[in-house]
Amino acid sequence: MPRRGRRSASACSSCSRSLASPIPGSSRLADGSRTCSTRRDPVTEPRAYLDHAATSPMSAEVAAAYLEALQVVGNPASTHGHGQRASETLEEARAEIAAALGCDHAELILTAGGTESVNLGIKGLYWARRRAGAGPVILVAEGEHHATVEAAEWLRDTQGARLVWLPIDGAGRLTPDTLRSAIAAAGPDQVALLSFLWVNNEVGTIQPVAELCGIAADAGIPSHVDAVAALGQVPVDFARSGAAVLSVSAHKIGGPVGVGALVLGRRTTVDPILHGGTQQRGRSGTQDVAGAVAFAAAMRRAVGSDRHPTTAHTAAVTTLRDTLIAGIRSIDPEAVLRGPAPGPERAPGNAHFTFPGCQGDSLVFLLDAAGVSVSVGSACQAGVAETSHVLRAMGLPEDDAAGALRFTLSADTRAEEIERLLAALPDAIARARSAGLA
Ligand SMILES: Cc1ncc(COP(=O)(O)O)c(C=O)c1O
């Protein structure tokens, strides 16, 4: 792991977007480079935004709370009046976020986003466990987000960790039996930690979190759970999850980018990555009061007092998602829904299809030109398009994985956005298919 299938790609000369294959409608410049000439202005044109798993827009309500908090003067660590006021504002926000996540406020460490949380969760837990005498094995599910994959590989390459990748099945599930066998094979004493996604950010698979964490805990192994894609989609209750540490990020639910949290159970220790003023358990750095206030405001919109995503929101999102799935199936009977069937094992806001004979990034390009923002759901690093390591881990051949498109919705998604997608899709599929997989 992770086996990355690389495909050659050229990039738009004006915006660096990758253009994997010659798309009818893109213009070729005199120097042979191509540009997205048909793109519309995303600010002035009415568009459909179906990429909420990448980032979800900030509502006016959250933006107003953020703006107001940005004007609070004072470092919450200062002892004077300004500092105390900032500290009170911060702690109110922390308490609200913690309550929504089912943890105590003392267990909530604010971070600079999901990537930092995941890194601190995995590296910090690994170092602390090693110091306490645990072995070097890290159990990591296949198909994890790159924050986890890269953190785990860094520990392997520089810190002596031994990675054991846990296979996921064709729907993206990590099964309890797979975990039990891996623990038995490695030897429980040899395992420093387990890490897995609550909800897969590409195909929307919901893992049986409490069961998996329970199996690991029974063997004396702490679990890090990446709940970034779960927040706002399913109830995320730290106390009930059995996780030792859990990562979340604000911008996936309409909070600011660069704000996140690591929930660190009272009995769990992580060694810090950042050294400094030790403002929080395991994390140094002046705390972001406004970021915390905006995160709390976004949480209020996304999650009810019972820690469940607001029921009306979930019902509305599920209905729109199912309309989208039915529409795609009638437009292209060859398209295959990846991940679990719609139902309790699938995040309500996720639909993920592969379109045979098409490049996913061609479809993204063509839909973009028609005013619809979606994603292939896989990484694009240094201008090289890659097929999704998640789909590859689910057993898809490279060609099938190449035609991936991810559609992600939020409670703010409107029916017109789904209609716009479904109106643009037949032409996009026809043109992408004629361009093929070259
Ligand atoms: C599952 C998952 N984990 C971690 C991250 C990283 O979060 P952030 O963008 O806040 O750094 C993401 C972001 O896409 C994600 O989807």
Coordinates of C-alpha atoms and ligand atoms in Angstrom, one line a residue:
M1 CA 0.0 0.0 0.0
P2 CA -0.7 2.4 -1.4
R3 CA -0.4 1.3 -4.9
R4 CA -0.8 4.4 -7.0
G5 CA -1.7 4.0 -10.6
R6 CA -0.3 7.0 -12.5
R7 CA -1.7 8.2 -15.8
S8 CA -0.1 10.8 -17.9
A9 CA -1.8 14.2 -17.8
S10 CA -1.3 17.6 -19.3
A11 CA -2.4 20.6 -17.4
C12 CA -4.5 23.6 -18.4
S13 CA -1.9 26.3 -19.1
S14 CA -3.9 29.0 -17.3
C15 CA -5.1 27.3 -14.2
S16 CA -2.9 24.2 -13.8
R17 CA -6.0 21.9 -13.8
S18 CA -5.0 18.5 -15.1
L19 CA -6.4 17.6 -18.5
A20 CA -5.8 13.9 -18.8
S21 CA -7.1 13.3 -22.3
P22 CA -8.0 15.5 -25.3
I23 CA -11.5 16.8 -24.5
P24 CA -13.7 18.1 -27.3
G25 CA -14.4 21.7 -26.3
S26 CA -11.0 22.5 -24.7
S27 CA -8.9 24.8 -26.8
R28 CA -5.4 24.2 -27.9
L29 CA -3.1 27.1 -27.8
A30 CA -0.4 27.8 -30.4
D31 CA 2.3 26.3 -28.3
G32 CA 0.2 23.1 -28.1
S33 CA -0.9 23.6 -24.5
R34 CA -4.6 23.5 -23.7
T35 CA -6.7 25.8 -21.8
C36 CA -10.2 25.5 -20.2
S37 CA -11.6 28.1 -22.5
T38 CA -15.2 27.0 -21.8
R39 CA -15.0 27.6 -18.1
R40 CA -17.4 30.0 -16.6
D41 CA -16.8 32.6 -13.9
P42 CA -17.6 30.6 -10.7
V43 CA -18.6 33.8 -8.9
T44 CA -21.0 35.4 -11.4
E45 CA -22.5 32.3 -13.1
P46 CA -25.2 30.2 -11.4
R47 CA -23.5 26.9 -10.7
A48 CA -24.1 23.6 -9.0
Y49 CA -21.7 22.8 -6.2
L50 CA -21.6 19.1 -5.5
D51 CA -18.2 18.8 -3.8
H52 CA -19.0 19.3 -0.1
A53 CA -16.6 16.6 0.9
A54 CA -13.8 18.8 -0.5
T55 CA -15.0 21.8 1.5
S56 CA -18.5 23.1 2.4
P57 CA -19.4 26.7 2.0
M58 CA -19.7 28.9 5.1
S59 CA -23.2 30.1 5.8
A60 CA -23.9 33.8 6.4
E61 CA -24.7 32.9 10.1
V62 CA -21.3 31.2 10.6
A63 CA -19.5 34.0 8.7
A64 CA -21.1 36.6 10.9
A65 CA -20.1 34.8 14.1
Y66 CA -16.6 34.4 12.7
L67 CA -16.3 38.1 11.8
E68 CA -17.5 39.2 15.2
A69 CA -15.1 36.9 17.0
L70 CA -12.2 38.1 14.9
Q71 CA -12.7 41.5 16.5
V72 CA -12.2 40.2 20.0
V73 CA -8.8 41.5 21.1
G74 CA -6.7 39.4 23.4
N75 CA -4.6 36.3 23.6
P76 CA -6.6 33.7 25.7
A77 CA -3.4 32.9 27.6
S78 CA -2.9 36.5 28.8
T79 CA -4.0 37.2 32.4
H80 CA -5.3 40.8 31.8
G81 CA -9.0 41.7 31.1
H82 CA -8.6 41.4 27.3
G83 CA -7.0 38.0 27.7
Q84 CA -9.7 36.8 30.1
R85 CA -12.5 37.9 27.8
A86 CA -10.8 36.0 24.9
S87 CA -10.4 33.0 27.1
E88 CA -14.0 33.0 28.1
T89 CA -15.1 33.2 24.5
L90 CA -12.7 30.4 23.6
E91 CA -13.8 28.1 26.4
E92 CA -17.5 28.6 25.6
A93 CA -16.8 27.6 22.0
R94 CA -14.7 24.6 23.2
A95 CA -17.5 23.4 25.5
E96 CA -20.0 23.7 22.7
I97 CA -17.9 21.7 20.2
A98 CA -17.0 19.1 22.8
A99 CA -20.7 18.6 23.7
A100 CA -21.6 18.1 20.1
L101 CA -18.8 15.5 19.8
G102 CA -19.7 13.6 23.0
C103 CA -16.5 14.4 24.8
D104 CA -15.5 16.5 27.8
H105 CA -14.2 20.0 27.1
A106 CA -10.8 19.0 28.6
E107 CA -10.5 16.3 26.0
L108 CA -10.9 18.7 23.0
I109 CA -7.6 19.9 21.5
L110 CA -8.1 22.6 18.9
T111 CA -5.8 22.3 15.9
A112 CA -5.1 23.9 12.5
G113 CA -7.3 21.4 10.6
G114 CA -7.9 17.7 9.9
T115 CA -4.4 17.1 8.6
E116 CA -2.8 18.3 11.8
S117 CA -5.3 16.4 13.9
V118 CA -4.6 13.1 12.0
N119 CA -0.8 13.7 12.2
L120 CA -0.9 14.4 15.9
G121 CA -3.3 11.5 16.6
I122 CA -1.2 9.0 14.7
K123 CA 2.4 10.2 15.3
G124 CA 1.7 11.4 18.9
L125 CA 0.0 8.1 19.9
Y126 CA 2.8 6.1 18.2
W127 CA 5.6 7.9 20.1
A128 CA 3.7 7.8 23.5
R129 CA 2.9 4.1 23.1
R130 CA 6.5 3.2 22.1
R131 CA 7.8 5.0 25.2
A132 CA 5.4 3.0 27.3
G133 CA 6.7 -0.3 25.8
A134 CA 4.3 -1.1 23.0
G135 CA 5.6 -2.8 19.9
P136 CA 6.2 -1.0 16.5
V137 CA 3.2 -2.2 14.5
I138 CA 0.6 0.2 13.2
L139 CA -2.6 -1.3 11.9
V140 CA -4.0 0.9 9.1
A141 CA -7.0 0.3 7.0
E142 CA -6.5 0.4 3.3
G143 CA -8.2 3.3 1.4
E144 CA -7.4 5.9 4.1
H145 CA -7.1 9.6 3.5
H146 CA -3.6 10.7 2.4
A147 CA -3.1 12.4 5.8
T148 CA -3.1 9.0 7.4
V149 CA -1.3 7.2 4.7
E150 CA 1.6 9.7 4.6
A151 CA 1.8 10.0 8.4
A152 CA 2.0 6.2 8.8
E153 CA 4.5 5.9 5.9
W154 CA 6.7 8.6 7.5
L155 CA 6.7 6.7 10.8
R156 CA 7.7 3.6 8.9
D157 CA 10.4 5.3 6.9
T158 CA 12.0 7.3 9.7
Q159 CA 10.8 6.0 13.1
G160 CA 11.0 2.2 12.8
A161 CA 7.2 1.6 12.6
R162 CA 6.0 -1.6 10.9
L163 CA 2.8 -1.0 8.9
V164 CA 0.2 -3.6 8.5
W165 CA -2.4 -2.6 6.0
L166 CA -5.9 -4.0 6.7
P167 CA -7.7 -4.9 3.5
I168 CA -11.1 -3.4 2.9
D169 CA -13.8 -5.2 1.0
G170 CA -15.5 -4.3 -2.4
A171 CA -17.8 -1.8 -0.7
G172 CA -14.9 -0.2 1.3
R173 CA -15.7 -1.9 4.6
L174 CA -13.1 -2.9 7.2
T175 CA -14.7 -6.0 8.7
P176 CA -14.3 -7.0 12.4
D177 CA -12.9 -10.4 11.3
T178 CA -10.2 -8.8 9.3
L179 CA -9.2 -6.7 12.3
R180 CA -9.3 -9.7 14.7
S181 CA -7.0 -11.8 12.3
A182 CA -4.6 -8.9 11.9
I183 CA -4.2 -8.4 15.7
A184 CA -3.8 -12.1 16.2
A185 CA -1.2 -12.3 13.4
A186 CA 0.8 -9.3 14.6
G187 CA 0.5 -10.2 18.3
P188 CA -1.4 -7.7 20.5
D189 CA 1.8 -6.6 22.4
Q190 CA 3.4 -5.7 19.1
V191 CA 0.7 -3.2 18.1
A192 CA 1.1 0.5 19.0
L193 CA -2.2 1.6 17.5
L194 CA -5.0 1.1 15.0
S195 CA -6.1 3.9 12.6
F196 CA -9.2 3.9 10.3
L197 CA -11.8 6.2 8.8
W198 CA -15.2 6.6 10.4
V199 CA -16.6 7.4 6.9
N200 CA -14.6 7.0 3.8
N201 CA -14.3 10.4 2.1
E202 CA -14.5 9.0 -1.4
V203 CA -17.1 6.3 -1.4
G204 CA -19.0 7.1 1.7
T205 CA -18.7 3.8 3.5
I206 CA -19.6 4.0 7.2
Q207 CA -17.4 1.7 9.4
P208 CA -18.7 -0.2 12.4
V209 CA -16.7 2.1 14.6
A210 CA -17.7 1.0 18.1
E211 CA -17.2 -2.7 17.2
L212 CA -13.8 -2.1 15.6
C213 CA -12.6 0.1 18.5
G214 CA -13.9 -2.5 21.0
I215 CA -12.0 -5.3 19.3
A216 CA -8.8 -3.3 19.5
A217 CA -9.4 -2.1 23.1
D218 CA -10.0 -5.7 24.2
A219 CA -6.5 -6.4 22.9
G220 CA -5.1 -3.4 24.7
I221 CA -4.7 -1.4 21.5
P222 CA -5.8 2.3 21.2
S223 CA -7.6 3.5 18.1
H224 CA -7.3 6.7 16.1
V225 CA -10.5 7.4 14.2
D226 CA -10.5 9.9 11.3
A227 CA -14.0 11.3 11.6
V228 CA -13.4 14.2 9.2
A229 CA -15.8 12.9 6.6
A230 CA -18.2 11.6 9.2
L231 CA -19.0 14.9 11.0
G232 CA -22.4 16.3 9.9
Q233 CA -23.2 13.0 8.1
V234 CA -23.5 10.5 10.9
P235 CA -23.7 10.9 14.7
V236 CA -20.1 11.3 16.0
D237 CA -20.1 10.5 19.7
F238 CA -16.6 10.1 21.1
A239 CA -17.6 8.5 24.4
R240 CA -19.7 5.9 22.7
S241 CA -17.2 5.2 19.9
G242 CA -14.5 3.6 22.0
A243 CA -11.8 5.5 20.2
A244 CA -8.8 6.7 22.1
V245 CA -8.3 9.7 19.8
L246 CA -10.5 11.1 17.1
S247 CA -9.9 13.8 14.3
V248 CA -12.4 16.3 12.9
S249 CA -12.1 19.4 10.7
A250 CA -14.3 22.5 10.6
H251 CA -14.4 23.3 6.9
K252 CA -16.2 20.0 6.0
I253 CA -19.3 21.3 7.8
G254 CA -19.2 25.0 6.8
G255 CA -16.6 26.2 9.3
P256 CA -13.3 27.8 8.5
V257 CA -10.5 26.1 6.6
G258 CA -7.5 25.6 8.9
V259 CA -9.5 24.8 12.1
G260 CA -10.0 21.3 13.4
A261 CA -9.8 19.3 16.6
L262 CA -8.3 16.2 18.1
V263 CA -10.4 14.6 20.8
L264 CA -7.9 13.0 23.2
G265 CA -9.4 10.7 25.8
R266 CA -8.5 11.5 29.4
R267 CA -6.5 8.3 29.8
T268 CA -4.7 8.7 26.5
T269 CA -1.4 10.5 26.0
V270 CA 0.1 11.8 22.7
D271 CA 3.6 13.1 22.4
P272 CA 3.5 16.6 20.8
I273 CA 4.6 17.4 17.3
L274 CA 4.8 21.2 18.0
H275 CA 6.8 22.3 20.9
G276 CA 6.2 25.6 22.6
G277 CA 4.0 27.2 25.2
T278 CA 1.9 24.0 25.9
Q279 CA -1.3 25.9 25.7
Q280 CA -3.2 22.7 25.3
R281 CA -2.6 19.0 26.2
G282 CA -0.3 17.7 23.5
R283 CA -0.4 20.9 21.4
S284 CA 1.5 24.2 21.6
G285 CA 0.6 27.5 19.9
T286 CA -1.7 30.5 20.6
Q287 CA -5.2 29.3 20.3
D288 CA -7.5 30.5 17.5
V289 CA -10.5 32.1 19.3
A290 CA -12.3 33.2 16.2
G291 CA -11.7 29.8 14.5
A292 CA -13.2 28.0 17.6
V293 CA -16.2 30.3 17.6
A294 CA -16.9 29.7 13.9
F295 CA -16.4 26.0 14.4
A296 CA -18.9 26.0 17.2
A297 CA -21.4 28.0 15.0
A298 CA -21.0 25.5 12.1
M299 CA -21.5 22.7 14.6
R300 CA -24.7 24.2 15.8
R301 CA -26.1 24.2 12.2
A302 CA -24.9 20.7 11.4
V303 CA -25.4 18.8 14.5
G304 CA -28.4 18.7 16.9
S305 CA -28.2 18.7 20.7
D306 CA -28.4 14.8 20.6
R307 CA -25.1 14.7 18.6
H308 CA -27.1 13.5 15.6
P309 CA -27.0 15.5 12.3
T310 CA -30.2 17.5 12.2
T311 CA -32.9 15.0 11.2
A312 CA -34.6 17.3 8.7
H313 CA -31.2 17.9 7.1
T314 CA -30.4 14.2 6.8
A315 CA -33.8 13.4 5.3
A316 CA -33.5 16.2 2.7
V317 CA -29.9 15.3 1.8
T318 CA -30.8 11.6 1.4
T319 CA -33.8 12.4 -0.8
L320 CA -31.7 14.6 -3.1
R321 CA -28.8 12.0 -3.1
D322 CA -31.2 9.3 -4.1
T323 CA -32.7 11.4 -6.9
L324 CA -29.2 12.0 -8.1
I325 CA -28.4 8.2 -8.1
A326 CA -31.7 7.3 -9.9
G327 CA -31.0 10.1 -12.4
I328 CA -27.5 8.9 -13.2
R329 CA -28.7 5.3 -13.5
S330 CA -31.3 6.2 -16.0
I331 CA -28.9 8.4 -18.0
D332 CA -26.2 5.8 -18.1
P333 CA -27.2 2.2 -17.2
E334 CA -23.5 1.2 -17.5
A335 CA -22.5 3.6 -14.6
V336 CA -21.7 1.7 -11.4
L337 CA -22.4 3.0 -7.9
R338 CA -19.3 2.3 -5.8
G339 CA -19.4 1.9 -2.1
P340 CA -22.3 0.4 -0.1
A341 CA -25.9 0.6 -1.4
P342 CA -27.8 3.7 -0.1
G343 CA -28.9 2.9 3.4
P344 CA -27.3 2.6 6.9
E345 CA -23.8 1.8 5.7
R346 CA -23.5 4.8 3.4
A347 CA -23.1 8.5 4.3
P348 CA -26.3 10.3 3.3
G349 CA -24.5 13.0 1.3
N350 CA -22.3 10.7 -0.8
A351 CA -22.9 9.3 -4.3
H352 CA -19.9 7.8 -6.1
F353 CA -20.0 6.3 -9.6
T354 CA -17.6 4.9 -12.2
F355 CA -18.4 5.6 -15.8
P356 CA -16.9 2.9 -18.1
G357 CA -14.8 4.1 -21.0
C358 CA -14.5 7.7 -19.5
Q359 CA -11.7 9.4 -17.6
G360 CA -13.1 10.9 -14.4
D361 CA -11.0 14.1 -14.8
S362 CA -12.5 14.5 -18.3
L363 CA -15.9 14.4 -16.8
V364 CA -14.9 16.9 -14.1
F365 CA -13.7 19.2 -16.8
L366 CA -16.7 18.9 -19.0
L367 CA -19.2 19.3 -16.1
D368 CA -17.2 22.3 -14.9
A369 CA -17.6 23.9 -18.3
A370 CA -21.4 23.3 -17.9
G371 CA -21.4 25.0 -14.5
V372 CA -21.2 21.9 -12.2
S373 CA -18.5 21.4 -9.7
V374 CA -17.8 17.7 -8.8
S375 CA -14.7 15.7 -8.0
V376 CA -12.9 12.5 -9.0
G377 CA -12.3 12.0 -5.3
S378 CA -8.7 11.0 -5.8
A379 CA -5.5 12.9 -5.4
C380 CA -3.8 14.9 -8.1
Q381 CA -0.3 15.5 -7.1
A382 CA 2.3 17.6 -9.0
G383 CA 0.1 17.7 -12.2
V384 CA -0.1 13.9 -12.4
A385 CA -3.6 12.4 -12.3
E386 CA -3.8 9.2 -10.2
T387 CA -6.5 6.6 -10.1
S388 CA -8.0 6.4 -6.6
H389 CA -6.1 4.3 -4.1
V390 CA -9.5 3.7 -2.4
L391 CA -11.0 2.1 -5.5
R392 CA -7.9 0.1 -6.1
A393 CA -8.0 -1.2 -2.5
M394 CA -11.7 -2.1 -3.2
G395 CA -10.4 -4.3 -6.0
L396 CA -11.3 -2.3 -9.1
P397 CA -9.1 -2.7 -12.1
E398 CA -7.2 0.5 -13.2
D399 CA -9.5 1.2 -16.2
D400 CA -12.6 1.0 -14.1
A401 CA -11.1 3.2 -11.4
A402 CA -10.2 5.8 -14.0
G403 CA -13.8 6.7 -14.6
A404 CA -14.6 7.8 -11.1
L405 CA -16.8 10.7 -10.1
R406 CA -17.7 11.7 -6.6
F407 CA -20.8 13.8 -5.8
T408 CA -21.1 15.1 -2.3
L409 CA -24.1 17.1 -0.9
S410 CA -24.9 19.1 2.2
A411 CA -28.0 20.3 3.9
D412 CA -27.8 23.4 1.8
T413 CA -27.8 21.5 -1.6
R414 CA -30.8 22.6 -3.7
A415 CA -32.9 20.4 -6.1
E416 CA -31.9 22.8 -9.0
E417 CA -28.2 21.8 -8.5
I418 CA -29.1 18.1 -9.0
E419 CA -31.2 19.1 -12.0
R420 CA -28.3 21.1 -13.5
L421 CA -26.0 18.1 -13.1
L422 CA -28.4 15.6 -14.6
A423 CA -29.0 18.0 -17.6
A424 CA -25.3 18.3 -18.2
L425 CA -24.3 14.7 -17.7
P426 CA -25.5 13.0 -20.9
D427 CA -23.4 15.3 -23.1
A428 CA -20.4 15.1 -20.8
I429 CA -20.5 11.3 -20.7
A430 CA -20.8 11.1 -24.5
R431 CA -17.9 13.5 -25.1
A432 CA -15.7 11.9 -22.4
R433 CA -16.4 8.4 -23.8
S434 CA -15.5 9.6 -27.3
A435 CA -12.2 10.9 -25.9
G436 CA -11.7 7.5 -24.2
L437 CA -9.1 6.5 -21.7
A438 CA -6.0 7.6 -23.6
Ligands
LIG1 C1 -11.2 11.9 5.7 C2 -10.3 13.1 5.7 N1 -9.3 13.2 6.6 C3 -8.5 14.3 6.7 C4 -8.7 15.4 5.9 C5 -7.8 16.6 6.0 O1 -8.5 17.6 6.6 P1 -8.1 19.2 6.3 O2 -8.5 19.5 5.0 O3 -8.9 19.9 7.4 O4 -6.6 19.3 6.6 C6 -9.7 15.3 4.9 C7 -9.8 16.4 3.9 O5 -10.2 16.2 2.8 C8 -10.5 14.2 4.8 O6 -11.5 14.1 3.9

